[in-house]
Coordinates of C-alpha atoms and ligand atoms in Angstrom, one line a residue:
X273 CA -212.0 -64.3 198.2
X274 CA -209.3 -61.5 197.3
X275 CA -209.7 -58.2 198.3
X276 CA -212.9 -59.5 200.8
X277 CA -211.5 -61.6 203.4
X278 CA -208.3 -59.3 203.9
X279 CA -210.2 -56.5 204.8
X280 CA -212.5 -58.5 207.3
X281 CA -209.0 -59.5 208.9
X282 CA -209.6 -58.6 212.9
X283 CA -206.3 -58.3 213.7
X284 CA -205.9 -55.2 211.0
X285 CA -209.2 -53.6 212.8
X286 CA -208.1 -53.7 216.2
X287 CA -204.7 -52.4 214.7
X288 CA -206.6 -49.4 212.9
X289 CA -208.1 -48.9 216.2
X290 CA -205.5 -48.7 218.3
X291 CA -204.0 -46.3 216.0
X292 CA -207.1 -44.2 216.0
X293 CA -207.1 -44.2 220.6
X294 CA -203.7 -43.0 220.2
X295 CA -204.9 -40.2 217.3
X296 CA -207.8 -38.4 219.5
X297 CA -207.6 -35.8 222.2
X298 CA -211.5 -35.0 222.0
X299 CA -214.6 -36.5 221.0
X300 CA -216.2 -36.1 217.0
X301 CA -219.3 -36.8 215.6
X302 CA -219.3 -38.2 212.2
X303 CA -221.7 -39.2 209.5
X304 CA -221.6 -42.4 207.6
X305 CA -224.1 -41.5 204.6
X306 CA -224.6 -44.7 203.1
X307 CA -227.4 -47.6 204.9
X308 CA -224.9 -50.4 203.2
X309 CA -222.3 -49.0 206.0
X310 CA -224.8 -48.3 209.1
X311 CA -225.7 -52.1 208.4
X312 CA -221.6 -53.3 208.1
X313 CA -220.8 -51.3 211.1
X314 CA -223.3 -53.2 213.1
X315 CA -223.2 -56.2 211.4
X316 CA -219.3 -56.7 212.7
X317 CA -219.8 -54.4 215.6
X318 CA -217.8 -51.6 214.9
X319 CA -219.7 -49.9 216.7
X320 CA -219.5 -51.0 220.0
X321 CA -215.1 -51.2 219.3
X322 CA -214.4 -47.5 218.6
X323 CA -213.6 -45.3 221.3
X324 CA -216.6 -43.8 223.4
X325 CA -215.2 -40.0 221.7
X326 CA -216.7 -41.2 218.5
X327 CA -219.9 -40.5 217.7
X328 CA -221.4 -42.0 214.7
X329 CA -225.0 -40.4 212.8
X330 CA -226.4 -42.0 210.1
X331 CA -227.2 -40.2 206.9
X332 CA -230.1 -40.7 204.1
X333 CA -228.1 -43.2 201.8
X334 CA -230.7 -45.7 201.5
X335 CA -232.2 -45.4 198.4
X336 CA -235.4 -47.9 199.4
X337 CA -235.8 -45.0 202.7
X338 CA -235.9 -41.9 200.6
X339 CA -238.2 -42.6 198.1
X340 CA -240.5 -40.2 197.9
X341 CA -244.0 -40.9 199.3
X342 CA -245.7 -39.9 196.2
X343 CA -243.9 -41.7 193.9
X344 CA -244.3 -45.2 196.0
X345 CA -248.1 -43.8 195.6
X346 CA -247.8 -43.4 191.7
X347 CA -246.1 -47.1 191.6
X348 CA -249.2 -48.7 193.8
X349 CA -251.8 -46.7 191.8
X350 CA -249.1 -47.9 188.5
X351 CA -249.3 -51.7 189.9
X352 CA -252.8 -52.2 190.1
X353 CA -253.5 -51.2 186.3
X354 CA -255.3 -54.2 184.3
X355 CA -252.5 -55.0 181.2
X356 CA -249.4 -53.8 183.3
X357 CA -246.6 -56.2 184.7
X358 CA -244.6 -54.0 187.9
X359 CA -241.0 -54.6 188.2
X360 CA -239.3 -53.9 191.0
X361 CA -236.1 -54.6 193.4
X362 CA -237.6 -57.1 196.2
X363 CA -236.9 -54.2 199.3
X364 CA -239.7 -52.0 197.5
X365 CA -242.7 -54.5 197.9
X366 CA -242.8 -54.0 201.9
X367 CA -241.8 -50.1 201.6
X368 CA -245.3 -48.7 202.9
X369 CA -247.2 -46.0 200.8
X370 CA -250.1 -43.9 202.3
X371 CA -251.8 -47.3 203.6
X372 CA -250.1 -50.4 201.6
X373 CA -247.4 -51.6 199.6
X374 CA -246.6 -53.3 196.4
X375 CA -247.0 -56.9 198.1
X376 CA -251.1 -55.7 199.0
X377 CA -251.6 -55.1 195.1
X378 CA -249.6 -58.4 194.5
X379 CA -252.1 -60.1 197.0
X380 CA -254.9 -58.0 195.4
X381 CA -254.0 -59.7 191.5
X382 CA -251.7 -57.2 190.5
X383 CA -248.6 -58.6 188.6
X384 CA -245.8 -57.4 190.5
X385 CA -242.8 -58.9 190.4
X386 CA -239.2 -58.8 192.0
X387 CA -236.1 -57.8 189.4
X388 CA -232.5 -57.7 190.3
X389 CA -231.7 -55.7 187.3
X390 CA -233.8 -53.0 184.7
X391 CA -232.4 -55.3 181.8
X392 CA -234.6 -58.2 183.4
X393 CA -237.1 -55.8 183.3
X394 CA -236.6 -55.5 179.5
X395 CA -236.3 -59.6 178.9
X396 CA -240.0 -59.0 180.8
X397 CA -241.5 -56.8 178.0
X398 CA -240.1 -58.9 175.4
X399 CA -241.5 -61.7 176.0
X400 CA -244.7 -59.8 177.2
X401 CA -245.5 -57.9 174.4
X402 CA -249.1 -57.2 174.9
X403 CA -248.7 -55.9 178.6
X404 CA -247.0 -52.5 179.6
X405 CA -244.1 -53.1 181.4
X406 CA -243.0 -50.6 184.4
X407 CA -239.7 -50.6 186.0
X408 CA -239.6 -49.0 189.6
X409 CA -236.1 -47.2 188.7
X410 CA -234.9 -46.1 192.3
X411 CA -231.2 -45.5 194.0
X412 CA -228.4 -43.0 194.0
X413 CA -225.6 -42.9 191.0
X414 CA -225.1 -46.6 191.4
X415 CA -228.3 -47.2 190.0
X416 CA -228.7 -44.7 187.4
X417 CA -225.9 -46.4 184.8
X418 CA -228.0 -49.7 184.8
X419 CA -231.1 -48.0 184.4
X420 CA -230.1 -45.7 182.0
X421 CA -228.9 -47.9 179.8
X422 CA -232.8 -50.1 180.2
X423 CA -233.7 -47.4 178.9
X424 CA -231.3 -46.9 175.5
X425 CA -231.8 -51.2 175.1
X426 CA -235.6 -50.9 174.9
X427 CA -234.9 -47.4 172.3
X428 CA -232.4 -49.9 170.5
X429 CA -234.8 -53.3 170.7
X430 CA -237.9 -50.9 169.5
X431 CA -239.7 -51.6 172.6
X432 CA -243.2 -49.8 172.8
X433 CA -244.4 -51.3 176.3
X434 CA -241.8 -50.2 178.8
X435 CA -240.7 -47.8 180.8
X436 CA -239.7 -46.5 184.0
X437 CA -240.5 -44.6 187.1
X438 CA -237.9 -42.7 188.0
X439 CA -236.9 -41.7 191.3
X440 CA -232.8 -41.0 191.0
X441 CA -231.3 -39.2 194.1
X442 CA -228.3 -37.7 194.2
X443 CA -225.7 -37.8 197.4
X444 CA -223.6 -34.4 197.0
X445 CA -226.4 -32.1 197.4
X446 CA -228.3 -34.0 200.2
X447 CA -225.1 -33.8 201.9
X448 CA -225.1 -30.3 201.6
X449 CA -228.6 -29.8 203.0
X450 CA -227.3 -31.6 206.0
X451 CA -224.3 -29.5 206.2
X452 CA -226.2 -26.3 206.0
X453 CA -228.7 -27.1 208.5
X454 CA -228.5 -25.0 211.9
X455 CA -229.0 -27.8 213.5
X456 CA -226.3 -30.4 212.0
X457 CA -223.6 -31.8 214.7
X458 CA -221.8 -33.4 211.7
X459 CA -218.0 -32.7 211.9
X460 CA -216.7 -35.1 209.3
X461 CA -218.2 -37.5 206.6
X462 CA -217.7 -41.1 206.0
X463 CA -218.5 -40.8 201.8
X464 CA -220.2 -43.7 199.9
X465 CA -217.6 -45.7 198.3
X466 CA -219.9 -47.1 195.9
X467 CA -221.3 -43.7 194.4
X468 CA -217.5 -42.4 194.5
X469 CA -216.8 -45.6 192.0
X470 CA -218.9 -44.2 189.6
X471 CA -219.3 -40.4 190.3
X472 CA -215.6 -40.0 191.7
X473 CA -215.3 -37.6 194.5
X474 CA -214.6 -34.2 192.7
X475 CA -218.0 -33.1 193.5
X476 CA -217.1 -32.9 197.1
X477 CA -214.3 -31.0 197.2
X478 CA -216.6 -27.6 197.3
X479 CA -218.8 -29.3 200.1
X480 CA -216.0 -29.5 202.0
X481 CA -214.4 -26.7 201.9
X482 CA -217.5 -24.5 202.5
X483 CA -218.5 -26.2 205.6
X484 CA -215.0 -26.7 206.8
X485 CA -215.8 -30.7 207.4
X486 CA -213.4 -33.2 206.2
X487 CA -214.0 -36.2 204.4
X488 CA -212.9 -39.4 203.2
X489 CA -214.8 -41.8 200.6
X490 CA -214.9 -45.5 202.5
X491 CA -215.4 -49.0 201.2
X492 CA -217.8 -51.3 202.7
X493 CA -215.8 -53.9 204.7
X494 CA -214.8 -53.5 208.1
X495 CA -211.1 -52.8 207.8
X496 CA -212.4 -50.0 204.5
X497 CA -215.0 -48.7 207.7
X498 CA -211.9 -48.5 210.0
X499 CA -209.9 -46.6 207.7
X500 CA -212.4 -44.1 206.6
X501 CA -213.3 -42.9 210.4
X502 CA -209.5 -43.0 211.3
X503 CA -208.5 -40.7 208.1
X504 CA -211.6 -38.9 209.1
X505 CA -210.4 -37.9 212.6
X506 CA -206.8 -37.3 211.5
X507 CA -207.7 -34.6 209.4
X508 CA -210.1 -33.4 212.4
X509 CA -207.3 -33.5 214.8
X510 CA -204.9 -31.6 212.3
X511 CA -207.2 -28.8 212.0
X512 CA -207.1 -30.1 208.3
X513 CA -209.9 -30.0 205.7
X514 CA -209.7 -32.0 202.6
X515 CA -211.5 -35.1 200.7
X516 CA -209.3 -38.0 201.3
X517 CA -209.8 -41.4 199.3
X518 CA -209.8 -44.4 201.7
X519 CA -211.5 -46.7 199.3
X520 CA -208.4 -46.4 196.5
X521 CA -208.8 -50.1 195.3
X522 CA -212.3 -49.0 193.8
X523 CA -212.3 -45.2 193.7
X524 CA -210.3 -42.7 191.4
X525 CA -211.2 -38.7 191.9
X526 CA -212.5 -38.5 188.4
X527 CA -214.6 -42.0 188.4
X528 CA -216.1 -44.0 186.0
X529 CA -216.3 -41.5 182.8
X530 CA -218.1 -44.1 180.6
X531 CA -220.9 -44.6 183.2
X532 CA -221.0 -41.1 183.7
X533 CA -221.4 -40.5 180.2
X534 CA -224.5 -42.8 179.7
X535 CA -226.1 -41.2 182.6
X536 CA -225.9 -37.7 181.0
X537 CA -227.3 -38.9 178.2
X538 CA -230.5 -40.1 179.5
X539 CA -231.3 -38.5 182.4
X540 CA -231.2 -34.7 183.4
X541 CA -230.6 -32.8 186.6
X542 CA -234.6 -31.9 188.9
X543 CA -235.4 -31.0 192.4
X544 CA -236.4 -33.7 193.8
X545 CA -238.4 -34.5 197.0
X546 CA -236.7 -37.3 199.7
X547 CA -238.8 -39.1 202.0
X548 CA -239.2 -37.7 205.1
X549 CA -236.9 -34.5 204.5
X550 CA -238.6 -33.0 201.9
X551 CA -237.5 -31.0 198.9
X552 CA -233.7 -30.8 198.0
X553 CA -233.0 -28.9 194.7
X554 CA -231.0 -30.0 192.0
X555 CA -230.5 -33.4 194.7
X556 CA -232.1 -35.9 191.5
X557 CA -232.0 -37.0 187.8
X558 CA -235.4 -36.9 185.3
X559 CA -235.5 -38.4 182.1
X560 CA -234.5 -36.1 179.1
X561 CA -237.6 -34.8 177.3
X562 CA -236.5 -37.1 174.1
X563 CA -237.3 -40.5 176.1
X564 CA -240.7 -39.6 177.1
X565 CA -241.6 -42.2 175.0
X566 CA -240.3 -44.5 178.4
X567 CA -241.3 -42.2 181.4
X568 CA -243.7 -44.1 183.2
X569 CA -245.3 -40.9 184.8
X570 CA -246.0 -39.7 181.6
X571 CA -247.2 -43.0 179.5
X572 CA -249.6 -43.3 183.0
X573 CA -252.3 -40.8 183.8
X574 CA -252.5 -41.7 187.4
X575 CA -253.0 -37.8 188.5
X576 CA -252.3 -35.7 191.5
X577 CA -251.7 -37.8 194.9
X578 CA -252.0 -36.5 198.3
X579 CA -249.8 -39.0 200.1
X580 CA -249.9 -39.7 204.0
X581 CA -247.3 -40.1 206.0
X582 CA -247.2 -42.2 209.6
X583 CA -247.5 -39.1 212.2
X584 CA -245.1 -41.8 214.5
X585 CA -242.6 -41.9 212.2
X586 CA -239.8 -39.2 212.5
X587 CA -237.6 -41.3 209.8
X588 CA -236.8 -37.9 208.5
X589 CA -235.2 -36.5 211.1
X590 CA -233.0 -40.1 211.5
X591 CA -232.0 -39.5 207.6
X592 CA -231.0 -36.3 208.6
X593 CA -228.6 -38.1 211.3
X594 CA -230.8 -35.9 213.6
X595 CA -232.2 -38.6 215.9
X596 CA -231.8 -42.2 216.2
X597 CA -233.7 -45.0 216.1
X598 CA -234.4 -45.9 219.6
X599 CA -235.3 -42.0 219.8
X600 CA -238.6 -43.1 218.0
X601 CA -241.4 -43.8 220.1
X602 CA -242.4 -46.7 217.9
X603 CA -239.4 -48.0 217.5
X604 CA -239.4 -52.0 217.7
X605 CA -243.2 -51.6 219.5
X606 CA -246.1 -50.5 216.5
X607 CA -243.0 -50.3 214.0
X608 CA -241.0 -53.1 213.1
X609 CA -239.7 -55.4 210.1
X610 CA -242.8 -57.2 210.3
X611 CA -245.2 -54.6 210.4
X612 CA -243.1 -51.3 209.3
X613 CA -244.5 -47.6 209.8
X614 CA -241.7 -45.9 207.8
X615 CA -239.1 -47.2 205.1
X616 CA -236.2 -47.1 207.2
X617 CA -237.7 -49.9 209.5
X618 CA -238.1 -52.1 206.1
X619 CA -235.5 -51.7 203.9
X620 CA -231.9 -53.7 203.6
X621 CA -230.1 -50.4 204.3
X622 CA -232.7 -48.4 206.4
X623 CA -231.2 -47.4 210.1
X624 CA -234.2 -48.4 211.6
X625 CA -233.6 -52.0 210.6
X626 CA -230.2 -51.9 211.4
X627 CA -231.0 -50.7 214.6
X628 CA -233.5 -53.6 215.2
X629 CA -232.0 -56.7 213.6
X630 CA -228.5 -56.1 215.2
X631 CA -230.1 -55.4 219.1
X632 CA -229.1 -51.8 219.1
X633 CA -232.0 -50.9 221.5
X634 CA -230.8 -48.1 223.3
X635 CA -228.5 -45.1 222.8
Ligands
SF4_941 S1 -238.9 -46.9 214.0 FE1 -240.4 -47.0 212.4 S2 -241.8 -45.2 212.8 FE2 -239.9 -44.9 214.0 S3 -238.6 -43.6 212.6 FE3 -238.1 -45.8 212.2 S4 -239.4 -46.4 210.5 FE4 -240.3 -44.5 211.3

């Protein structure tokens, strides 16, 4: 497997180590934003090799975990509609709303059904042609390009009975938020190397600069992981604040123009609310005005919801790299995989999860 197995190489991660011992003279907290890289740094145990000066947080990268409560809400009160097929990624059907999730409608007679991709969505309400078809259209930038384009394939197929419900989040200004809280510890980021692939890493540069926190944009595999925290702390330890790309194999500073382009075209800059954190502005994408004709929320009259949060959960303030896991007083007790309280305790990127399937009990 090229460029996999090289980079899960041990040797070259206890080399990048080593390096990184001999780099420090004081301790660092750093953020690693994305859930895919909280679960690969437990996963091969990174954790437990860097140097007890390292601190890692973990950010709100998990697109499943921030979700707003009200729109899991609208998709449940979506779901149970007579005539409507619900199409979703499988990590959504456990993610509790204000009492259930998409698997109690399934159990109930809804028809919702697991996707790995909008377009099988589409194949869905083609063949379907007398049910409305819903796709749950969820994630950061490395979602939006798929499901923008669902959306310009059912325009071009002449599809009247699908749409989405769109809940796009955006990483630069979440990271922001974080960085401008009074209470942030976070002296360097660990950037997603995914969402740098298609947004490149421009947007950061201002981020960086205003806080004064370096960053570098870092791949997925151990030896990427390595990298990224080591460039991290050199900058740190040089006084030196810049955006450094770690992830070169996959990332250029400009980024995928193409993909960019298709995402402009179909969807539009909103405030958008985050589970558990609340209200970012400017942090999400809407669909443009012109493909109402596929906006879910729209096409759906399923009215104001007051949604209800867990008053255990504090997932918020773990998004926010402000508390961890095993800071949660229901942590692996009345929450876990099994029977989640919050999103993060369910999802395939959620802290909470990584915390509990890799034995991370205790801070
Ligand atoms: S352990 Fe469960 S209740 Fe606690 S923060 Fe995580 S998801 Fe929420």
């Amino acid at each position: 497997m090229k460029f996999t197995q090289e980079f899960r190489d041990a040797a070259l991660v206890h080399g990048v180590m080593a390096e990184l011992r001999r780099t420090l003279t004081r301790p660092w907290v750093l953020m690693e934003i994305c859930g895919g890289q909280t679960h690969a740094i437990m996963h091969y145990g990174l954790d437990q090799l860097l140097p007890p000066e390292i601190e890692l947080v973990h950010g709100p990268g998990c697109p499943v975990c921030v979700t707003a409560l009200e729109l899991v809400d609208k998709a449940l009160a979506i779901a149970e509609q007579p005539g409507v097929i619900f199409c979703s990624y499988g990590d959504m059907l456990r993610v509790p709303g204000s009492g259930r999730d998409l698997f109690s409608v399934r159990a109930a007679g809804g028809d919702v059904r697991v996707v790995y991709s909008p377009l099988d969505a589409i194949k869905i309400a083609q063949q379907h042609p007398d049910k409305q078809v819903v796709f749950f259209a969820i994630g950061f930038e490395t979602t939006a390009p798929a499901n923008a384009m669902s959306v310009l394939q059912a325009r071009v197929l002449g599809l009247t009975n699908f749409s989405i419900l769109t809940s796009h989040v955006c990483v630069p200004p979440a990271l922001d938020a974080i960085l401008g809280s009074p209470h942030s510890r976070v002296q360097g980021f660990l950037l997603a190397g995914h969402v740098c692939a298609v947004m490149g890493y421009w947007e950061y540069l201002p981020i960086a600069a205003r806080y004064a926190v370096p960053m570098a944009v870092t791949g997925f595999e151990p030896l990427d992981i390595a990298q990224g925290i080591l460039q991290t702390v050199r900058m740190l330890e040089q006084g030196r604040v810049a955006v450094e790309n770690a992830y070169p194999r996959l990332v250029t500073q400009p980024g995928n123009l193409p993909a960019q382009k298709v995402i402009q075209q179909v969807f539009q800059v909103c405030d958008r609310k985050w589970r558990g954190i609340g209200l970012i502005p400017m942090s999400g994408w809407a669909l443009r005005p012109e493909f109402d004709a596929y906006n879910a929320e729209k096409r759906f009259a399923v009215g104001t919801i007051q949604p209800e949060e867990s008053p255990l959960c504090i997932a918020g303030l773990v998004l926010q790299g402000l508390k961890k896991p095993p800071d949660c007083p229901a942590f692996g007790t009345l929450c876990t995989p099994e029977r989640p309280l919050g999103a993060t305790m369910v999802s395939s990127e959620g802290a909470c999860a990584a915390y509990y399937r890799y034995k991370r009990m205790e801070e």
